[in-house]
Steps between C-alpha positions, in 0.01 A plus 500: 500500500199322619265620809271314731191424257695485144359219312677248240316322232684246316297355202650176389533375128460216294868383372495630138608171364164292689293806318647490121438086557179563604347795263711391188490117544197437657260766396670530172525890504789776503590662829408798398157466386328799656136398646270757731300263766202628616229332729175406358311748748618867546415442886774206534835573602762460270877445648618572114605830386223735285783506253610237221780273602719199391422158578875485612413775695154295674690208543812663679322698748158455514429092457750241650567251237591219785248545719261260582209657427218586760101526527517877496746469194239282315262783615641799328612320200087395485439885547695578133383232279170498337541160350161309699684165509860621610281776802288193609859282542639762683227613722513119562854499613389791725210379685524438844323181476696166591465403173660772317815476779499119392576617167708757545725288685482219218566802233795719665629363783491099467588560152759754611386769246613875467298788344 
């Protein structure tokens, strides 16, 4: 029974078969390949569990594999790389200037890219 207040959370999921295409074809690695992500600064949030999981697990609950993806995404994946080259592209791809939208719009959306 329910009562005045009760909340429902329904947390989508990637459709398994998008995910295995992704992880196994694309990024070349097995489902269940455990990884632990962590941001680059203990004060930064991280929307990852402390624990180790699967990339099968990541990319079914936590990262939308068809999404086109936006400045904040290209923000947090910048936060967890420490690559100069690929944090300077992606703080690019964040920026608020018109210039970085212009090429986030050629990149994802005019190109019709997902994550």
């Amino acid at each position: 029974h329910y009562a005045a207040g009760d909340v429902l959370v329904v947390w989508p999921r990637t459709e398994p078969s998008l995910v295995k295409r992704f992880v196994v074809d694309t990024l070349e690695r097995s489902l269940k390949e455990p990884v632990r992500i962590r941001p680059r600064s203990p004060s930064s949030a991280c929307p990852f569990p402390s624990r180790p999981i699967t990339l099968e697990e990541i990319f079914s609950r936590y990262i939308d594999v068809t999404a086109v993806p936006s400045r904040h995404f290209f923000h947090v994946l910048s936060l967890y790389t420490s690559d100069e080259l690929h944090k300077k592209k992606l703080s690019e791809f964040a920026s608020r200037s018109l210039e970085a939208k212009d090429a986030l719009y050629e990149y994802c959306k005019r190109e019709r890219r997902s994550a």
